[in-house]
PDB file of C-alpha atoms in Angstrom:
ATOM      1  CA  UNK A   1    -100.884  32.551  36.987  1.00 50.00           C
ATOM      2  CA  UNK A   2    -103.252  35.230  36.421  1.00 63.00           C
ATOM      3  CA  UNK A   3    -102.621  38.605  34.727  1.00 69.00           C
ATOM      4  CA  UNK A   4    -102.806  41.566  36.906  1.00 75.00           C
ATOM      5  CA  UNK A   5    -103.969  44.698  35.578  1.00 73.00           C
ATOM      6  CA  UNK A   6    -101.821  47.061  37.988  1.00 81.00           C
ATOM      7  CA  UNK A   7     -98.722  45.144  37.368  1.00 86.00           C
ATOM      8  CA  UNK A   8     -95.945  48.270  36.227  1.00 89.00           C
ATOM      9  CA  UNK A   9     -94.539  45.669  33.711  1.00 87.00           C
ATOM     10  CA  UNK A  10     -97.472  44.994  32.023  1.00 85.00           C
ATOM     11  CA  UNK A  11     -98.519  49.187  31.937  1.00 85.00           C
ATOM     12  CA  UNK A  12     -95.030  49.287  30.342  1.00 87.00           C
ATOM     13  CA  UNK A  13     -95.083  47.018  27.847  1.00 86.00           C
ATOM     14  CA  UNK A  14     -98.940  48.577  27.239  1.00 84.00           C
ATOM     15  CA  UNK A  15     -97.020  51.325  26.011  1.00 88.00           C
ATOM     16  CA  UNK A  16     -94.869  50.400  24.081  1.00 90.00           C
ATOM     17  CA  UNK A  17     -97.205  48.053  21.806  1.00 90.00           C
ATOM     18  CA  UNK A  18    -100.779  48.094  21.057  1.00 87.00           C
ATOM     19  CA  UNK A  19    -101.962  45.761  22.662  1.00 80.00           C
ATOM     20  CA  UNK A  20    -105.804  45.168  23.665  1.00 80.00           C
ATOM     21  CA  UNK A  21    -106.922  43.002  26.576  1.00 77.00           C
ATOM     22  CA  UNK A  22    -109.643  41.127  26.315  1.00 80.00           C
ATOM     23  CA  UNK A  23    -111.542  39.410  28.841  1.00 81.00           C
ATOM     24  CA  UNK A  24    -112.854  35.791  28.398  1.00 85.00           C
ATOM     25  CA  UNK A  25    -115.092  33.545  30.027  1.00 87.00           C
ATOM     26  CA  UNK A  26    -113.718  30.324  29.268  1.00 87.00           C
ATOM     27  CA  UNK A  27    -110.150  31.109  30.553  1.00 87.00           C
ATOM     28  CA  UNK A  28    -111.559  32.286  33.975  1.00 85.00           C
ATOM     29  CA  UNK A  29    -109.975  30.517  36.793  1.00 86.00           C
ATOM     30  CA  UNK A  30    -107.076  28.641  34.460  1.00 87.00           C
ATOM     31  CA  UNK A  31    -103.553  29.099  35.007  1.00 86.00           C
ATOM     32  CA  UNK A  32    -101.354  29.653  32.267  1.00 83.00           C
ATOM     33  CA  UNK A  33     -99.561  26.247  33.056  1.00 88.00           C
ATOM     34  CA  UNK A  34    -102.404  24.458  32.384  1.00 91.00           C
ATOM     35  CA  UNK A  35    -104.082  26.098  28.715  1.00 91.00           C
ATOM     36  CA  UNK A  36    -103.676  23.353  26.027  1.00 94.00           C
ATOM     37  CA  UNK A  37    -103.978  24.612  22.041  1.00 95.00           C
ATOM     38  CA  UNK A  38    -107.452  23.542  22.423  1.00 95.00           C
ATOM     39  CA  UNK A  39    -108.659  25.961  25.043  1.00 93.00           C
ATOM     40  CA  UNK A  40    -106.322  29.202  23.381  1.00 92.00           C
ATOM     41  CA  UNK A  41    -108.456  27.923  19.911  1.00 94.00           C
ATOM     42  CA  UNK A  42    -111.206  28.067  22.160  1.00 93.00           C
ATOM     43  CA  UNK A  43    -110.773  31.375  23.631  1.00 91.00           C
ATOM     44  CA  UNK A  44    -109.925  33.128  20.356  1.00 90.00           C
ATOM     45  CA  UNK A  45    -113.297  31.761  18.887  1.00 92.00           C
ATOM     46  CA  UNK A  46    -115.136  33.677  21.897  1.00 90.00           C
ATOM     47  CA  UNK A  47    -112.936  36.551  21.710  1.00 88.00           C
ATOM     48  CA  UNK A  48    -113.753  36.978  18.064  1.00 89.00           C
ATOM     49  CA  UNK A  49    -117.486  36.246  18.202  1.00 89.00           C
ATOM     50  CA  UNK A  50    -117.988  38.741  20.859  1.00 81.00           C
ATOM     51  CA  UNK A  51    -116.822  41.532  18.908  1.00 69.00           C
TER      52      UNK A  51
END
């Protein structure tokens, strides 16, 4: 499952929270089904070092 950026629930929710999306490299192509605590560690570390 991938996020879509036009999807009316997610401009919703967009407004009422903060919230910032991020793009990263290492999740490209994965469904949500299949991340493991290893690859969300993963993509946090490159989320964080590319700031």
């Amino acid at each position: 499952m991938a996020v879509d950026t036009n999807d009316i629930d997610l401009i919703y929710l967009s407004l009422d929270y903060d919230i910032q999306w991020e793009n990263c490299f290492c999740m490209k192509d994965i469904r949500l089904e299949d991340v493991t605590p290893e690859l969300e560690k993963r993509a946090f570390e490159e989320i964080k070092n590319n700031k």
